[in-house]
Amino acid sequence: MVVSKDDKVKNEILIKAQGLFQIYGLKKTTMDEIAAACGKAKSTLYHYFKSKDEVFDAVINLEITSLRKAVKVNVDQKTNLTDKILAYFVTFHEEAFQRINLYRVVKQEIKIEAIGQLHFNKLFEFEKEYISRILEDGFDSGEYTEFAKDDIGWLSKTLIAAFLGIVRYMVESDEGIDTVKLKKAANMIIPKIFT
Amino acid sequence: MVVSKDDKVKNEILIKAQGLFQIYGLKKTTMDEIAAACGKAKSTLYHYFKSKDEVFDAVINLEITSLRKAVKVNVDQKTNLTDKILAYFVTFHEEAFQRINLYRVVKQEIKIEAIGQLHFNKLFEFEKEYISRILEDGFDSGEYTEFAKDDIGWLSKTLIAAFLGIVRYMVESDEGIDTVKLKKAANMIIPKIFT
DNA sequence: ATTCGACTATTTATGTTTTTTAGTCGGTTG
DNA sequence: CAACCGACTAAAAAACATAAATAGTCGAAT
């Protein structure tokens, strides 16, 4: 069989853990609880995962993977640079806010807590890489000439920082995530140079 | 005389407090220290200010006032909308980072601590109002037609949130505040519609 | 009206104990 | 022998108590 017994149990644990993390968060979910939810002893979990962090990591990666898939679908549909970046930002954040664990990481990160930092940095890094690639494609195809290629690294970081600022504000002010506003914001941030 | 004795002493206290806040921050500066710096007893301070918070408030307002003045000078020099907004953002943040107390509030705010919140909100509110006014002027003069007037409130909030996101990133990543980059960022955020 | 010193009421820091929880280990079972 | 368990340990977190620092009050003095 393609999916081994090992993978199956691992997945079972992850699903249960995911459910608990969603309800209680990382800190308030204990390994005993996860074990109980799986109908196993705690020590058994350590047969599949080295540590609690590794379990959480795996859950987050599960969600990031599915998020990336969703984003890719939307971005690939678009044909020009501006639409791609716009689609990227809108989809990314729509999808992220649908995934409570990720949302938590971002929200925790806003309040700068130790644990979220790593995941957030990874997220930021991923966003930067993704945007950089889109920009580079635009450059190579000659679609985009306004900035030097050397600026792409800085450019994508700034784009993301700005966009994250808006999302942050939406979260903090409890104004919720309004897709229409999000689109407007994205449209405003993405420099018209791109069009 | 125009400046009353009362105001003179108040100012003396504020100057001393400002110096101490700059060195030690709000929490690590005691009322006893401020009093000692003024060569007065602590209880005397309470004759001029209701509480320690009121002293800090007054200091912050002192700095905000001088900052506003500096910003206004730069903005007023510009003739068109885009330049005004650009000048506003660049000057505002340049000046803010020169004022350690304000900088502290902003930085504290990044780590969301109770005390900074109020000041930060006030700052945010001020920035919003200021930008709104600039935008409205642009509308009224017919310089700007792309957005509806109703959108100005949302527009200025978004602009500020985005810009704050970039500043935040600069602070967090310890990349420092590079004016050239700041200008680039501002240029990128301010939609080309304005030009 | 200003100032002060002595006082109180809160916060904050410190140290101690208890409880909770992550992670280990030897042994059991299918 | 891979998957599991229960009992154990070590480390972290929570709870508690105590001491110290500090914000803020008040009556008296100038």
Tab-separated table of N, CA and C (backbone and C1' of nucleotides) in Angstrom, chain A residues 6 9 28 39-41 43-44 47-48, chain D residues 2-9 13-14:
chain	number	residue	atom	x	y	z
A	6	ASP	N	2.270	3.494	9.589
A	6	ASP	CA	2.911	4.572	10.309
A	6	ASP	C	2.324	5.929	9.931
A	9	VAL	N	-1.306	6.439	11.282
A	9	VAL	CA	-1.398	6.818	12.695
A	9	VAL	C	-0.931	8.258	12.880
A	28	LYS	N	-2.249	25.656	25.643
A	28	LYS	CA	-3.285	25.077	26.494
A	28	LYS	C	-3.672	23.660	26.077
A	39	GLY	N	-7.114	8.007	21.841
A	39	GLY	CA	-7.322	6.740	22.522
A	39	GLY	C	-6.013	5.990	22.736
A	40	LYS	N	-4.929	6.771	22.886
A	40	LYS	CA	-3.613	6.155	23.093
A	40	LYS	C	-2.941	6.726	24.339
A	41	ALA	N	-1.872	6.080	24.760
A	41	ALA	CA	-1.113	6.620	25.887
A	41	ALA	C	-0.189	7.723	25.374
A	43	SER	N	2.862	8.327	25.953
A	43	SER	CA	4.190	7.861	25.523
A	43	SER	C	4.175	7.332	24.093
A	44	THR	N	3.001	6.889	23.674
A	44	THR	CA	2.898	6.374	22.300
A	44	THR	C	3.125	7.501	21.284
A	47	HIS	N	6.431	7.958	20.059
A	47	HIS	CA	6.906	6.984	19.092
A	47	HIS	C	6.831	7.569	17.673
A	48	TYR	N	5.905	8.504	17.500
A	48	TYR	CA	5.694	9.087	16.166
A	48	TYR	C	6.284	10.495	16.008
D	2	DA	P	11.168	-2.830	14.376
D	2	DA	O5'	9.837	-2.112	13.884
D	2	DA	C5'	8.896	-2.835	13.068
D	2	DA	C4'	7.482	-2.586	13.595
D	2	DA	C3'	7.190	-1.132	13.954
D	2	DA	O3'	5.885	-0.827	13.516
D	2	DA	C1'	6.851	-2.504	15.869
D	3	DA	P	5.243	0.638	13.747
D	3	DA	O5'	4.360	0.415	15.055
D	3	DA	C5'	3.249	-0.471	14.973
D	3	DA	C4'	2.576	-0.512	16.321
D	3	DA	C3'	2.212	0.860	16.907
D	3	DA	O3'	0.830	0.836	17.233
D	3	DA	C1'	3.355	-0.451	18.504
D	4	DC	P	0.156	2.062	17.914
D	4	DC	O5'	0.375	1.780	19.458
D	4	DC	C5'	-0.503	0.849	20.100
D	4	DC	C4'	0.033	0.523	21.449
D	4	DC	C3'	-0.152	1.578	22.514
D	4	DC	O3'	-1.413	1.413	23.128
D	4	DC	C1'	1.869	0.296	22.765
D	5	DC	P	-1.987	2.570	23.993
D	5	DC	O5'	-1.391	2.236	25.437
D	5	DC	C5'	-1.666	0.954	26.011
D	5	DC	C4'	-0.752	0.749	27.186
D	5	DC	C3'	-0.860	1.826	28.262
D	5	DC	O3'	-1.596	1.315	29.359
D	5	DC	C1'	1.417	1.156	27.838
D	6	DG	P	-2.263	2.312	30.415
D	6	DG	O5'	-1.254	2.178	31.649
D	6	DG	C5'	-0.716	0.907	31.980
D	6	DG	C4'	0.339	1.069	33.063
D	6	DG	C3'	0.042	2.149	34.098
D	6	DG	O3'	0.502	1.697	35.367
D	6	DG	C1'	2.028	2.707	32.914
D	7	DA	P	0.362	2.573	36.665
D	7	DA	O5'	1.888	2.854	36.996
D	7	DA	C5'	2.847	1.791	36.939
D	7	DA	C4'	4.250	2.379	37.034
D	7	DA	C3'	4.397	3.449	38.109
D	7	DA	O3'	5.677	3.329	38.721
D	7	DA	C1'	4.995	4.359	36.039
D	8	DC	P	6.100	4.263	39.909
D	8	DC	O5'	7.138	5.241	39.190
D	8	DC	C5'	8.416	4.727	38.803
D	8	DC	C4'	9.144	5.776	37.979
D	8	DC	C3'	9.476	7.060	38.742
D	8	DC	O3'	10.875	7.099	39.041
D	8	DC	C1'	8.664	7.485	36.507
D	9	DT	P	11.450	8.359	39.863
D	9	DT	O5'	11.866	9.361	38.720
D	9	DT	C5'	12.805	8.964	37.704
D	9	DT	C4'	13.096	10.155	36.809
D	9	DT	C3'	13.527	11.412	37.572
D	9	DT	O3'	14.569	12.034	36.839
D	9	DT	C1'	11.630	11.898	36.261
D	13	DA	P	7.159	27.415	30.984
D	13	DA	O5'	5.885	27.380	31.936
D	13	DA	C5'	4.927	26.336	31.761
D	13	DA	C4'	3.937	26.362	32.900
D	13	DA	C3'	3.403	27.766	33.220
D	13	DA	O3'	2.005	27.669	33.320
D	13	DA	C1'	4.258	26.727	35.180
D	14	DA	P	1.109	28.993	33.536
D	14	DA	O5'	0.482	28.723	34.981
D	14	DA	C5'	0.217	27.365	35.351
D	14	DA	C4'	-0.218	27.298	36.802
D	14	DA	C3'	-0.949	28.526	37.324
D	14	DA	O3'	-2.039	28.063	38.087
D	14	DA	C1'	0.957	28.094	38.656
